[in-house]
Amino acid sequence: MDEMEDELKCPVCGSFYREPIILPCSHNICLACARNILVQTPDAESPQSSRASGSGISDYDYLDLDKMSLYSEADSGYGSYGGFVSAPTTPCQKSPNGVRVFPPAVPQPASQHHLLPQPACLAPIPRNACLTCPQCHRSLILDERGLRGFPKNRVLEGVVDRYQQSKAAALKCQLCEKSPREATAMCEQCDVFYCEPCRLRCHPPRGPLAKHRLVPPAQGRISRRASPRKISTCTEHELENLSMYCVQCKTPVCYQCLEEGKHGTHEVKALGAMWKLHKGQLSQALNGLSDRATEAKEFLVQLRNTVQHIQENGVEFEACLVAQCDALIDALNRRKAQLLARVNKEHEHKLKVVRDQISHCTVKLRQTTGLMEYCLEVIKENDPSGFLQISDALIRRVLMTESQWGKGTLTPRMTSDFDLTLDSAPLLQTIHQLDFVQMKVPAAPMLQLEECCTENNSATLSWKQPPLSTIAVDGYILELDDGDGGPFREVYVGAETICTVDGLHYNSTYKSRVKAFNGSGVGQYSKTLIMQTSEAGLPPCDMQSIGSVAWFTFDPASAHPDIIFSNDNLTVTCNSYDDRVAMGNTAFSRGVHYWEMTLDRYDNHPDPAFGVARGDVLKDVMLGKDDKAWAMYVDNNRSWFMHNNSHTNRTDGGISKGSTIGVLLDFTRGIIIFLINDEQQGPVAFEGLEGLYYPAISLNRNVQVTLHTGLPIPDFYTPGEVEPNGAMC
């Protein structure tokens, strides 16, 4: 019941309602609070005189401008404005619960708010008083009855009383402004609980209050519970009880209201009956609101679980991010160590080269210096013959030594610069570009059942990603089973969200599912959708035969480019003298099927071929030339059956303009039969047919045919028994 407490508090004082009255806008307010926020309109000066005096439009002009519409509401005795109006110059304030209210011109002491709650003790209402609803700001002009013109909300008063009794373990003072103290007395006449300070200040034992009876709080609670509910009386006729309900005005009325004519012409009903009716309507409305509240509670649980999951996932993701960054830092440190080792190696190499050169040059310089000193001592000798004996050898040694110094010996073998430059720009750029990418596979797609359908032996499926999914999707994989409870197989891979699958078995039940994929992998499958292809139908033959009534056309996408289509792809011809192949847009693998072709044009006695073919049949030769087609080719005199370029069963009887060629394909027996003008042409043409076959024809420019489909099986033919498991594609 704690959530209900806000409904039981006055929007002005913020305390529980005391003697609440109902405003025309359906909001409630304490009677004393309503008296406190009354505003008196000026009556000594008209709006016209205000404007004439140059003072501008008065704050109270709206009262006079709308007075006619206000007083026209004769049933209630007071009127209302349809919006917020300008307030008097007294600044607005906020009530304890945040609602803007307009205090009177002379503010009353707060301690006097609930003093003297009885209407008989209140001061008279000023003339031309105006009341503004503190919640919707709808303004009201009071008539001569004043606040007595508003009905009292005794139901709300009773709810407040029961709520306070159920919540208050210890009775509190009702007049304390802050932290109510425990009540010490209750006035039976004022029906107010007082603490000792408030009783001395607000209910002194003198004057009219001396006759009031004060009792202990516990006794006051018992007497309040035991006191009978007051019977509601009419606001128009205070001595009359409310006994009827005006349906048009939606308000309780008394018999005198009906007699005086205010509600005499309105539809009225018994108060008890309408009470029960409205209680039932409120209960019914509460059922719907209760369902919404239950859904809201479940939604809040879901949101709280989401908060917990977000926190858990955040911690997990943060740990993963820290681990990834630490791994990058470790890799960078390892690379740093490798680069430092390389620098140290280069450093040691340079020092070794320079030191070796220093050592070599030092030895060479010592040898050169020794030779120079020896030669200088030799020059000092005065023995010519002795000098000449060694001078040639010394000269050669000096020249050779000099030449040794001139071969780059005095050129440094190594520079002091390091020919290494660390290219860190790409790595820095990569670090700056380091960002989050999708880390999860897509969620399971949702099949859009309203857009999924079957037509003949084709199925169209549509899907979408879940509404709250933010994971990128690169494409989808659609899978179907074989229509006989077999394994699933892929039938589509791509980015589209709708796909039509042709060439399915008739009268079969297929299971379909779809999943999404992206760079991180493949997501979960959607829910499995079961779809039924078109049923097969045929006039019964011992109730054991099945025939498939199918509608199809020629297929421009699979035909040879020389084929010319018209009549919504039901009529074909050719612009070449050579035979060219066209196939139907529907394939068959089960049941019994029959279609016809009419010769619209037949010139120069060509030999068109009619039959069935695989999807990969040759398109630039006569039908039946390869092992992918089973056909009958016919001219104006005779016909032959042909498969894999083998000609069999020559039969007399040809075709001409207007002839009709029929093809009967029976998978229950695995045979194909041809007809010309409703007569069977030759024996059974081919046997042992299994798999998936397309209707097909080959013709040249001398022939034009029109296709007729959706035909019943000819009367002369009796299909074989249906095999338990027909051939599958």
XYZ file of C-alpha atoms in Angstrom:
729
model
C 0.000 0.000 0.000
C 3.019 2.316 0.203
C 2.712 3.124 -3.508
C -0.821 4.469 -2.903
C 0.299 7.138 -0.442
C 0.878 9.780 -3.145
C -2.748 9.358 -4.260
C -3.936 10.218 -0.756
C -2.042 13.498 -0.288
C -3.277 16.965 -1.082
C -1.355 18.705 -3.899
C -1.319 21.961 -1.901
C -0.339 21.051 1.634
C 1.324 17.727 0.861
C -0.467 16.070 3.796
C -3.213 13.497 3.764
C -6.545 14.847 2.519
C -8.796 16.444 5.125
C -12.405 16.915 4.009
C -11.494 16.608 0.304
C -13.739 18.216 -2.295
C -14.005 17.245 -5.969
C -13.253 19.940 -8.550
C -14.910 19.807 -12.008
C -11.564 18.675 -13.471
C -11.863 15.524 -11.281
C -8.924 16.530 -9.085
C -9.254 16.699 -5.314
C -8.187 19.272 -2.760
C -8.593 19.785 0.977
C -11.451 22.104 1.867
C -9.142 24.254 3.987
C -6.487 24.310 1.247
C -9.091 25.382 -1.290
C -10.021 28.247 0.994
C -6.375 29.234 1.361
C -5.692 29.501 -2.394
C -8.855 31.436 -3.259
C -8.207 34.636 -5.183
C -10.662 37.533 -5.036
C -11.264 39.268 -8.361
C -11.559 43.064 -8.472
C -15.131 44.273 -8.833
C -14.660 48.026 -8.446
C -12.939 48.400 -11.795
C -13.997 46.912 -15.093
C -11.586 45.656 -17.721
C -12.621 48.448 -20.035
C -11.736 51.122 -17.494
C -8.398 49.456 -16.892
C -7.543 49.631 -20.537
C -8.834 53.176 -20.738
C -6.495 54.247 -17.976
C -3.517 53.102 -20.016
C -2.452 50.466 -17.533
C -2.714 47.681 -20.114
C -4.754 44.512 -19.912
C -5.459 43.563 -16.346
C -4.477 40.243 -14.838
C -8.159 39.644 -14.268
C -9.481 40.365 -17.780
C -9.933 36.662 -18.413
C -12.517 36.496 -15.638
C -14.842 38.987 -17.310
C -14.207 37.798 -20.865
C -15.292 34.243 -20.098
C -17.965 35.002 -17.496
C -20.781 34.162 -19.910
C -19.476 30.677 -20.643
C -18.733 30.097 -16.974
C -22.187 30.804 -15.677
C -23.877 28.899 -18.523
C -23.138 25.611 -16.730
C -26.375 25.739 -14.797
C -26.330 22.112 -13.686
C -23.350 22.488 -11.414
C -23.558 26.134 -10.459
C -19.955 26.876 -11.380
C -17.917 27.002 -14.548
C -14.414 26.290 -15.733
C -11.751 27.575 -18.084
C -10.199 25.272 -20.614
C -6.574 26.118 -19.922
C -4.041 27.831 -17.736
C -4.799 31.483 -17.057
C -2.663 34.288 -15.760
C -2.354 34.431 -11.994
C -2.585 37.463 -9.731
C 0.526 39.425 -9.040
C 1.227 37.346 -5.944
C 4.140 35.088 -6.899
C 3.400 31.384 -7.175
C 4.794 28.909 -4.689
C 5.340 25.183 -4.596
C 3.510 22.794 -2.351
C 5.472 20.112 -0.466
C 4.912 17.686 -3.358
C 6.131 20.121 -6.031
C 2.783 21.371 -7.434
C 2.615 25.104 -8.222
C -0.048 26.886 -6.161
C -1.139 30.480 -5.860
C -1.471 31.758 -2.275
C -4.064 34.350 -1.293
C -3.249 38.023 -1.159
C -2.979 37.889 2.642
C -1.179 34.664 3.562
C -2.523 32.703 6.478
C -0.222 31.352 9.190
C 0.773 27.773 8.482
C -0.246 26.712 11.949
C -3.842 27.704 11.211
C -4.117 25.343 8.230
C -6.248 22.733 9.915
C -7.580 24.851 12.725
C -11.348 24.999 12.807
C -12.010 22.508 10.046
C -15.764 22.729 10.333
C -17.410 24.767 7.558
C -19.635 26.566 10.048
C -16.605 28.115 11.700
C -15.003 29.348 8.460
C -15.040 32.998 7.499
C -17.380 33.935 4.633
C -16.122 33.415 1.076
C -15.256 36.763 -0.584
C -17.276 37.945 -3.525
C -16.136 37.096 -7.065
C -13.729 34.461 -5.712
C -11.634 32.471 -8.188
C -10.100 29.026 -7.562
C -7.321 27.540 -9.723
C -6.739 23.774 -9.646
C -3.162 23.307 -8.410
C -2.660 20.269 -10.673
C -4.107 21.128 -14.098
C -4.372 24.933 -13.520
C -7.988 24.985 -14.631
C -9.616 28.128 -13.196
C -13.057 28.260 -11.639
C -15.408 31.103 -10.653
C -17.343 30.375 -7.484
C -21.032 31.189 -7.336
C -22.993 32.353 -4.297
C -22.651 28.944 -2.626
C -18.860 29.217 -2.580
C -16.968 26.062 -1.723
C -20.214 24.383 -0.705
C -20.952 24.032 -4.407
C -18.239 21.390 -4.751
C -19.195 17.821 -3.817
C -17.288 16.194 -0.986
C -15.217 13.128 -1.826
C -16.341 10.901 1.036
C -14.845 7.809 -0.653
C -11.392 9.369 -0.684
C -11.859 10.509 2.881
C -12.689 6.953 3.928
C -9.686 5.519 2.078
C -7.393 8.038 3.770
C -8.869 7.161 7.156
C -8.350 3.411 6.629
C -4.852 3.938 5.287
C -3.798 6.062 8.238
C -5.251 3.544 10.684
C -3.389 0.687 8.997
C -0.063 2.515 8.780
C 0.076 4.433 12.053
C 1.397 2.224 14.846
C 1.440 5.253 17.141
C -0.963 8.111 16.515
C 0.817 11.284 15.423
C -0.134 14.889 15.702
C -1.869 16.164 12.576
C -0.748 19.779 12.965
C 3.027 19.427 13.403
C 4.808 20.906 10.401
C 8.020 18.864 10.745
C 8.565 15.458 12.357
C 5.071 15.031 13.839
C 5.126 14.276 17.536
C 3.057 11.620 19.206
C -0.544 12.714 19.758
C -1.750 13.217 23.328
C -5.392 14.076 22.691
C -8.122 14.008 20.084
C -11.010 16.453 19.696
C -14.215 14.588 18.872
C -15.809 17.697 17.389
C -12.809 18.787 15.254
C -11.835 15.148 14.574
C -8.154 16.141 14.870
C -5.277 14.517 16.816
C -3.090 17.006 18.746
C 0.241 16.808 20.463
C 0.503 18.854 23.675
C 2.198 21.955 22.134
C -0.199 22.051 19.178
C -3.216 21.562 21.456
C -2.212 24.515 23.607
C -1.526 26.651 20.536
C -4.373 25.641 18.194
C -7.093 24.306 20.484
C -7.100 26.415 23.655
C -9.768 25.521 26.274
C -11.607 28.814 25.948
C -14.220 30.475 23.835
C -16.231 28.208 21.503
C -13.541 25.506 21.833
C -14.167 25.123 25.556
C -17.236 22.999 24.817
C -15.275 20.555 22.626
C -14.577 17.160 24.123
C -10.956 15.993 24.199
C -10.317 12.243 24.568
C -7.145 10.093 24.577
C -5.846 9.198 21.078
C -6.618 5.483 21.404
C -10.209 6.211 22.376
C -10.464 8.685 19.522
C -9.314 6.046 17.036
C -11.981 3.632 18.306
C -14.714 6.243 18.136
C -13.589 7.283 14.644
C -13.803 3.672 13.426
C -17.172 3.161 15.106
C -18.716 6.357 13.760
C -21.150 5.609 10.932
C -20.508 6.987 7.490
C -22.390 10.134 6.713
C -25.010 9.848 4.032
C -24.116 11.977 1.018
C -26.413 14.916 0.495
C -27.089 16.955 -2.605
C -24.893 19.998 -3.131
C -27.905 21.866 -4.537
C -30.338 20.774 -1.813
C -28.427 20.077 1.376
C -31.400 18.469 3.115
C -31.954 15.902 0.355
C -30.049 12.645 0.091
C -28.557 11.595 -3.230
C -30.701 8.725 -4.510
C -30.524 8.829 -8.339
C -27.814 9.124 -10.992
C -28.055 11.441 -14.011
C -26.564 9.533 -16.950
C -26.154 12.632 -19.129
C -24.456 14.796 -16.493
C -22.692 11.806 -14.904
C -23.458 12.978 -11.385
C -25.650 11.792 -8.465
C -28.838 13.819 -7.992
C -31.742 13.950 -5.570
C -35.493 13.857 -6.213
C -35.770 17.626 -5.825
C -33.245 18.093 -8.661
C -35.572 16.061 -10.868
C -38.674 17.945 -9.759
C -37.175 21.396 -10.300
C -36.379 20.498 -13.876
C -32.593 20.796 -14.019
C -32.348 17.076 -14.691
C -36.003 16.438 -15.432
C -35.447 15.699 -19.120
C -32.233 13.712 -18.540
C -31.992 9.959 -18.279
C -31.653 8.917 -14.647
C -31.066 5.559 -13.021
C -31.110 4.194 -9.521
C -28.026 5.148 -7.548
C -27.450 1.583 -6.282
C -27.687 0.080 -9.760
C -25.231 2.595 -11.230
C -22.963 2.089 -8.211
C -22.753 -1.630 -8.953
C -22.380 -0.982 -12.699
C -19.515 1.466 -12.274
C -17.874 -0.804 -9.728
C -17.958 -3.580 -12.307
C -16.568 -1.264 -15.002
C -13.800 -0.127 -12.674
C -12.978 -3.738 -11.778
C -12.871 -4.648 -15.459
C -10.623 -1.695 -16.219
C -8.425 -2.669 -13.280
C -7.969 -6.135 -14.760
C -6.366 -4.644 -17.855
C -4.321 -2.244 -15.754
C -3.278 -5.154 -13.535
C -2.037 -7.023 -16.605
C 0.003 -3.981 -17.624
C 1.356 -3.676 -14.083
C 2.339 -7.365 -14.131
C 4.061 -6.864 -17.465
C 5.803 -3.792 -16.061
C 7.027 -5.783 -13.050
C 8.342 -8.521 -15.325
C 9.942 -5.872 -17.514
C 11.599 -4.300 -14.472
C 12.938 -7.720 -13.493
C 14.267 -8.082 -17.008
C 15.877 -4.646 -16.835
C 17.433 -5.423 -13.446
C 18.787 -8.661 -14.855
C 20.097 -6.671 -17.801
C 21.842 -4.304 -15.395
C 23.457 -7.270 -13.659
C 24.481 -8.795 -16.979
C 25.867 -5.449 -18.144
C 27.935 -5.203 -14.979
C 29.193 -8.763 -15.320
C 29.905 -8.377 -19.015
C 31.579 -5.021 -18.340
C 33.961 -6.575 -15.825
C 34.659 -9.481 -18.170
C 35.157 -7.187 -21.153
C 37.404 -4.856 -19.168
C 39.536 -7.810 -18.071
C 39.734 -8.994 -21.680
C 40.731 -5.522 -22.843
C 43.418 -5.243 -20.171
C 44.736 -8.674 -21.131
C 44.847 -7.731 -24.813
C 46.636 -4.442 -24.110
C 49.062 -6.205 -21.774
C 49.769 -8.701 -24.537
C 50.488 -5.816 -26.917
C 52.773 -4.210 -24.331
C 54.578 -7.526 -23.814
C 55.029 -7.924 -27.556
C 56.347 -4.356 -27.773
C 58.771 -5.018 -24.912
C 60.010 -8.164 -26.613
C 60.525 -6.277 -29.842
C 62.249 -3.536 -27.879
C 64.671 -6.073 -26.432
C 65.325 -7.463 -29.919
C 66.020 -4.005 -31.327
C 68.267 -3.118 -28.377
C 70.209 -6.330 -28.935
C 70.646 -5.393 -32.555
C 71.870 -1.907 -31.582
C 74.294 -3.417 -29.062
C 75.587 -5.803 -31.714
C 76.168 -2.924 -34.106
C 77.825 -0.980 -31.299
C 80.227 -3.820 -30.479
C 80.997 -4.341 -34.156
C 81.935 -0.699 -34.669
C 84.130 -0.662 -31.552
C 85.892 -3.868 -32.643
C 86.652 -2.519 -36.110
C 87.971 0.777 -34.784
C 89.997 -0.897 -32.049
C 91.536 -3.352 -34.534
C 92.473 -0.451 -36.786
C 93.993 1.403 -33.822
C 96.022 -1.648 -32.888
C 97.205 -2.230 -36.462
C 98.078 1.432 -36.980
C 99.953 1.546 -33.645
C 102.141 -1.433 -34.597
C 102.761 -0.019 -38.036
C 103.618 3.403 -36.594
C 106.082 1.844 -34.120
C 107.780 -0.030 -36.957
C 107.927 3.112 -39.076
C 109.343 5.166 -36.201
C 112.000 2.525 -35.533
C 112.995 2.492 -39.183
C 113.222 6.276 -39.238
C 115.446 6.388 -36.156
C 117.706 3.661 -37.582
C 118.035 5.511 -40.889
C 118.934 8.747 -39.075
C 121.681 6.941 -37.176
C 122.989 5.411 -40.433
C 123.154 8.859 -42.013
C 125.394 9.997 -39.157
C 128.092 7.440 -40.124
C 131.192 8.838 -41.991
C 132.213 5.591 -43.701
C 131.236 6.013 -47.380
C 131.912 2.456 -48.372
C 130.023 1.047 -45.447
C 127.079 3.442 -46.081
C 126.863 2.481 -49.731
C 126.778 -1.189 -48.827
C 123.410 -0.739 -46.983
C 121.954 2.429 -48.511
C 120.131 0.728 -51.400
C 118.403 -1.697 -49.064
C 117.408 1.073 -46.661
C 116.044 3.226 -49.459
C 113.895 0.305 -50.678
C 112.611 -0.339 -47.146
C 111.742 3.326 -46.631
C 109.936 3.533 -49.960
C 108.065 0.277 -49.306
C 107.048 1.429 -45.829
C 105.850 4.733 -47.220
C 103.847 2.942 -49.873
C 102.187 0.824 -47.205
C 100.919 3.958 -45.444
C 99.427 5.236 -48.667
C 97.022 2.321 -49.307
C 94.131 3.556 -47.128
C 95.888 2.801 -43.929
C 95.116 6.281 -42.631
C 91.400 6.116 -43.640
C 88.906 5.155 -40.870
C 87.324 1.796 -41.532
C 84.175 2.630 -39.504
C 82.148 5.796 -38.942
C 80.831 6.840 -35.568
C 77.240 7.135 -36.872
C 74.761 4.302 -36.538
C 73.118 3.550 -39.861
C 69.920 2.415 -38.142
C 66.643 4.366 -38.125
C 63.638 3.009 -36.225
C 60.504 3.349 -38.362
C 57.848 3.699 -35.656
C 55.328 5.707 -37.700
C 53.289 2.683 -38.925
C 53.110 1.289 -35.398
C 52.061 4.642 -33.949
C 49.412 4.951 -36.630
C 48.190 1.448 -35.847
C 48.051 2.283 -32.152
C 46.053 5.411 -32.885
C 43.707 3.366 -35.065
C 43.340 0.688 -32.432
C 39.621 0.386 -31.798
C 36.885 -2.110 -31.057
C 35.478 -4.346 -33.760
C 32.649 -6.856 -33.612
C 33.635 -9.600 -31.232
C 30.554 -11.818 -31.400
C 28.750 -13.841 -34.004
C 25.299 -12.582 -35.054
C 22.171 -13.467 -33.143
C 19.670 -15.958 -34.544
C 17.472 -14.322 -37.237
C 13.704 -14.094 -36.819
C 11.499 -15.593 -39.542
C 8.742 -13.157 -40.568
C 5.818 -15.533 -40.693
C 3.460 -12.999 -42.250
C 5.680 -12.830 -45.361
C 6.492 -16.553 -45.671
C 4.286 -18.492 -48.081
C 4.143 -21.314 -50.637
C 2.752 -21.343 -54.174
C 2.614 -24.518 -56.236
C 6.014 -26.101 -55.647
C 7.785 -22.870 -54.663
C 8.405 -21.491 -51.185
C 9.164 -17.887 -50.226
C 10.844 -17.188 -46.900
C 11.606 -13.857 -45.256
C 13.582 -13.084 -42.119
C 15.186 -10.245 -40.167
C 17.607 -9.664 -37.334
C 16.257 -9.298 -33.767
C 15.188 -5.694 -32.997
C 17.809 -5.075 -30.282
C 20.700 -6.749 -32.102
C 23.553 -4.345 -32.959
C 26.022 -6.932 -34.269
C 26.948 -6.481 -37.926
C 25.865 -9.219 -40.342
C 27.696 -10.092 -43.553
C 25.123 -12.555 -44.893
C 22.660 -15.359 -44.254
C 22.473 -19.107 -44.910
C 19.052 -20.587 -45.692
C 18.602 -24.336 -45.302
C 15.755 -26.700 -46.276
C 15.350 -30.413 -45.816
C 14.353 -32.746 -48.666
C 10.631 -32.638 -47.885
C 10.705 -36.198 -46.566
C 12.358 -35.774 -43.164
C 15.885 -35.931 -44.562
C 18.900 -33.802 -43.636
C 19.032 -30.036 -44.163
C 20.929 -28.616 -47.121
C 21.931 -25.081 -48.060
C 19.716 -23.474 -50.695
C 20.803 -19.842 -50.389
C 23.842 -17.899 -49.152
C 23.843 -14.106 -49.438
C 23.016 -10.758 -47.918
C 19.318 -10.635 -48.892
C 16.622 -11.244 -46.271
C 14.059 -12.830 -48.596
C 14.425 -15.860 -50.840
C 12.151 -17.890 -53.121
C 13.049 -21.557 -53.597
C 11.652 -23.200 -56.745
C 11.540 -26.801 -57.868
C 10.248 -28.312 -54.638
C 8.124 -31.462 -54.498
C 4.382 -31.085 -54.683
C 2.299 -32.161 -51.723
C 5.350 -32.185 -49.443
C 6.184 -30.747 -46.057
C 9.483 -28.880 -45.837
C 11.389 -27.682 -42.820
C 13.361 -24.459 -43.188
C 15.743 -22.492 -41.023
C 18.208 -19.627 -41.446
C 21.342 -18.413 -39.695
C 23.542 -15.314 -40.016
C 27.286 -14.989 -40.309
C 29.982 -12.321 -40.132
C 33.738 -12.122 -39.812
C 33.619 -13.641 -36.342
C 31.753 -16.775 -37.380
C 28.305 -18.266 -37.894
C 25.454 -17.579 -35.473
C 22.660 -19.774 -34.161
C 19.805 -21.096 -36.292
C 16.417 -19.436 -36.265
C 13.344 -21.338 -35.212
C 12.397 -24.059 -37.691
C 9.492 -23.184 -39.998
C 7.381 -25.974 -41.494
C 5.847 -25.227 -44.918
C 3.478 -27.285 -47.072
C 3.677 -27.125 -50.862
C 0.525 -27.271 -53.006
C -1.507 -30.414 -52.690
C -1.896 -32.770 -55.606
C -5.374 -33.453 -56.930
C -6.989 -35.737 -59.499
C -10.372 -37.375 -59.990
C -10.132 -40.483 -57.837
C -9.454 -43.900 -59.319
C -10.085 -46.526 -56.652
C -8.949 -43.802 -54.219
C -5.341 -44.848 -54.787
C -4.222 -42.494 -57.561
C -2.685 -39.076 -57.281
C -2.302 -36.467 -59.987
C -0.616 -33.077 -59.672
C -2.420 -30.077 -61.134
C 0.323 -27.500 -61.650
C 0.515 -24.131 -63.372
C 3.774 -23.017 -64.947
C 5.188 -21.046 -67.873
C 8.275 -21.103 -70.043
C 11.371 -19.754 -68.314
C 13.304 -16.993 -70.150
C 16.225 -17.251 -67.730
C 17.083 -20.841 -68.693
C 16.180 -20.706 -72.394
C 18.515 -20.254 -75.362
C 18.978 -16.567 -76.273
C 17.374 -17.150 -79.693
C 14.027 -18.084 -78.123
C 11.343 -15.351 -78.345
C 8.725 -15.149 -75.567
C 5.251 -13.577 -75.543
C 1.814 -13.974 -73.956
C 3.240 -13.831 -70.402
C 5.861 -16.466 -71.304
C 3.205 -18.963 -72.429
C 3.990 -18.608 -76.164
C 7.442 -19.203 -77.693
C 9.070 -19.141 -81.112
C 12.628 -18.708 -82.386
C 14.621 -16.325 -84.583
C 17.027 -19.035 -85.803
C 16.712 -21.796 -88.397
C 18.488 -24.138 -85.989
C 16.688 -25.917 -83.168
C 16.773 -24.112 -79.830
C 15.543 -25.328 -76.410
C 13.156 -23.668 -73.930
C 12.165 -25.154 -70.552
C 9.411 -24.603 -68.012
C 9.959 -22.643 -64.799
C 8.739 -25.541 -62.632
C 10.353 -28.939 -62.127
C 8.594 -32.198 -61.221
C 9.744 -35.216 -59.231
C 6.525 -36.723 -57.843
C 2.950 -37.417 -58.854
C 1.284 -37.458 -62.266
C 1.459 -34.335 -64.476
C -0.077 -33.418 -67.823
C 0.337 -30.362 -70.055
C -0.361 -29.496 -73.691
C 1.116 -27.276 -76.401
C -0.837 -25.902 -79.375
C 0.855 -25.186 -82.732
C 0.074 -21.545 -83.541
C 2.341 -21.591 -86.621
C 3.856 -24.526 -88.571
C 5.668 -23.651 -91.845
C 7.872 -25.731 -94.222
C 7.347 -29.007 -92.311
C 9.954 -28.679 -89.534
C 10.256 -31.283 -86.777
C 9.867 -29.684 -83.299
C 10.551 -31.866 -80.247
C 8.475 -32.078 -77.055
C 9.344 -33.748 -73.743
C 11.229 -33.304 -70.482
C 14.829 -32.490 -69.622
C 17.293 -32.031 -66.811
C 18.324 -28.542 -65.818
C 21.710 -28.822 -67.587
C 20.401 -29.991 -70.970
C 22.072 -28.634 -74.125
C 20.134 -25.620 -75.415
C 21.511 -25.327 -78.985
C 20.551 -28.753 -80.401
C 17.317 -30.681 -80.866
C 15.780 -31.926 -77.650
C 16.894 -35.541 -77.083
C 20.276 -35.269 -78.780
C 22.078 -35.603 -75.429
C 21.510 -37.806 -72.394
C 19.766 -34.984 -70.480
C 16.476 -35.003 -72.422
C 13.649 -37.440 -73.253
C 11.577 -36.222 -76.219
C 9.310 -36.943 -79.157
C 10.118 -35.094 -82.370
C 7.458 -35.025 -85.082
C 6.927 -33.644 -88.596
C 3.842 -33.486 -90.795
C 3.787 -37.282 -91.384
C 5.395 -39.272 -88.536
C 7.105 -39.094 -85.149
C 10.070 -40.647 -83.291
C 11.136 -40.929 -79.666
C 14.689 -39.745 -78.968
C 17.076 -39.870 -75.988
C 20.876 -39.570 -76.125
C 20.593 -39.286 -79.962
C 18.907 -42.678 -80.150
C 15.787 -42.712 -82.375
C 13.095 -45.303 -81.600
C 9.442 -46.173 -82.220
C 8.691 -44.506 -85.521
C 4.948 -43.892 -85.579
C 2.754 -42.654 -88.413
C 0.703 -39.551 -87.877
C 2.056 -35.992 -87.984
C 1.185 -32.452 -87.016
C -0.039 -29.286 -88.687
C -1.074 -25.791 -87.665
C -3.588 -26.015 -84.818
C -2.481 -29.437 -83.645
C -2.242 -30.129 -79.924
C 0.635 -32.106 -78.452
C 0.175 -33.518 -74.943
C 2.842 -34.734 -72.511
C 1.890 -37.046 -69.632
C 4.564 -37.587 -66.992
C 3.771 -40.298 -64.413
C 6.290 -40.652 -61.571
C 4.200 -43.384 -59.937
C 5.262 -45.652 -62.831
C 8.314 -43.704 -63.952
C 7.027 -43.314 -67.524
C 6.242 -40.617 -70.079
C 3.518 -40.784 -72.751
C 2.904 -38.412 -75.700
C -0.427 -37.480 -77.280
C -1.355 -35.738 -80.543
C -4.842 -34.255 -80.743
C -5.981 -36.190 -77.628
C -4.821 -39.542 -79.037
C -1.833 -41.451 -77.666
C 1.074 -41.340 -80.125
C 2.884 -44.685 -80.067
C 3.573 -46.817 -77.011
C 4.979 -45.677 -73.671
C 7.875 -43.507 -74.758
C 10.287 -43.884 -71.841
C 10.430 -45.820 -68.588
C 12.450 -45.717 -65.392
C 12.253 -41.943 -64.987
C 13.492 -40.815 -61.589
C 14.685 -37.475 -60.326
C 13.891 -33.876 -61.200
C 12.587 -33.025 -64.692
C 11.564 -29.781 -66.406
C 8.994 -29.560 -69.227
C 10.955 -28.752 -72.409
C 10.605 -28.080 -76.150
C 12.960 -27.476 -79.071
C 11.886 -25.533 -82.199
C 13.114 -23.174 -84.911
C 11.736 -20.054 -86.535
C 9.121 -21.999 -88.547
C 7.247 -23.018 -85.387
C 5.311 -21.134 -82.712
C 3.596 -22.917 -79.820
C 1.429 -21.902 -76.841
C 1.595 -23.732 -73.529
C -1.493 -24.873 -71.564
C -1.049 -25.986 -67.932
C -3.198 -26.836 -64.912
C -4.959 -29.554 -66.953
C -6.486 -32.736 -65.553
C -5.157 -36.142 -66.518
C -6.779 -37.493 -69.746
C -9.743 -39.786 -69.105
C -8.233 -42.764 -70.934
C -5.256 -42.949 -68.584
C -5.281 -44.851 -65.281
C -2.270 -43.960 -63.126
C -0.397 -46.659 -61.292
C -0.431 -47.037 -57.555
C 1.348 -44.397 -55.600
C 4.634 -45.651 -54.220
C 5.174 -45.131 -50.480
C 8.320 -43.128 -51.130
C 8.408 -41.337 -54.440
C 11.538 -40.325 -56.254
C 13.384 -37.437 -54.696
C 15.404 -34.694 -56.305
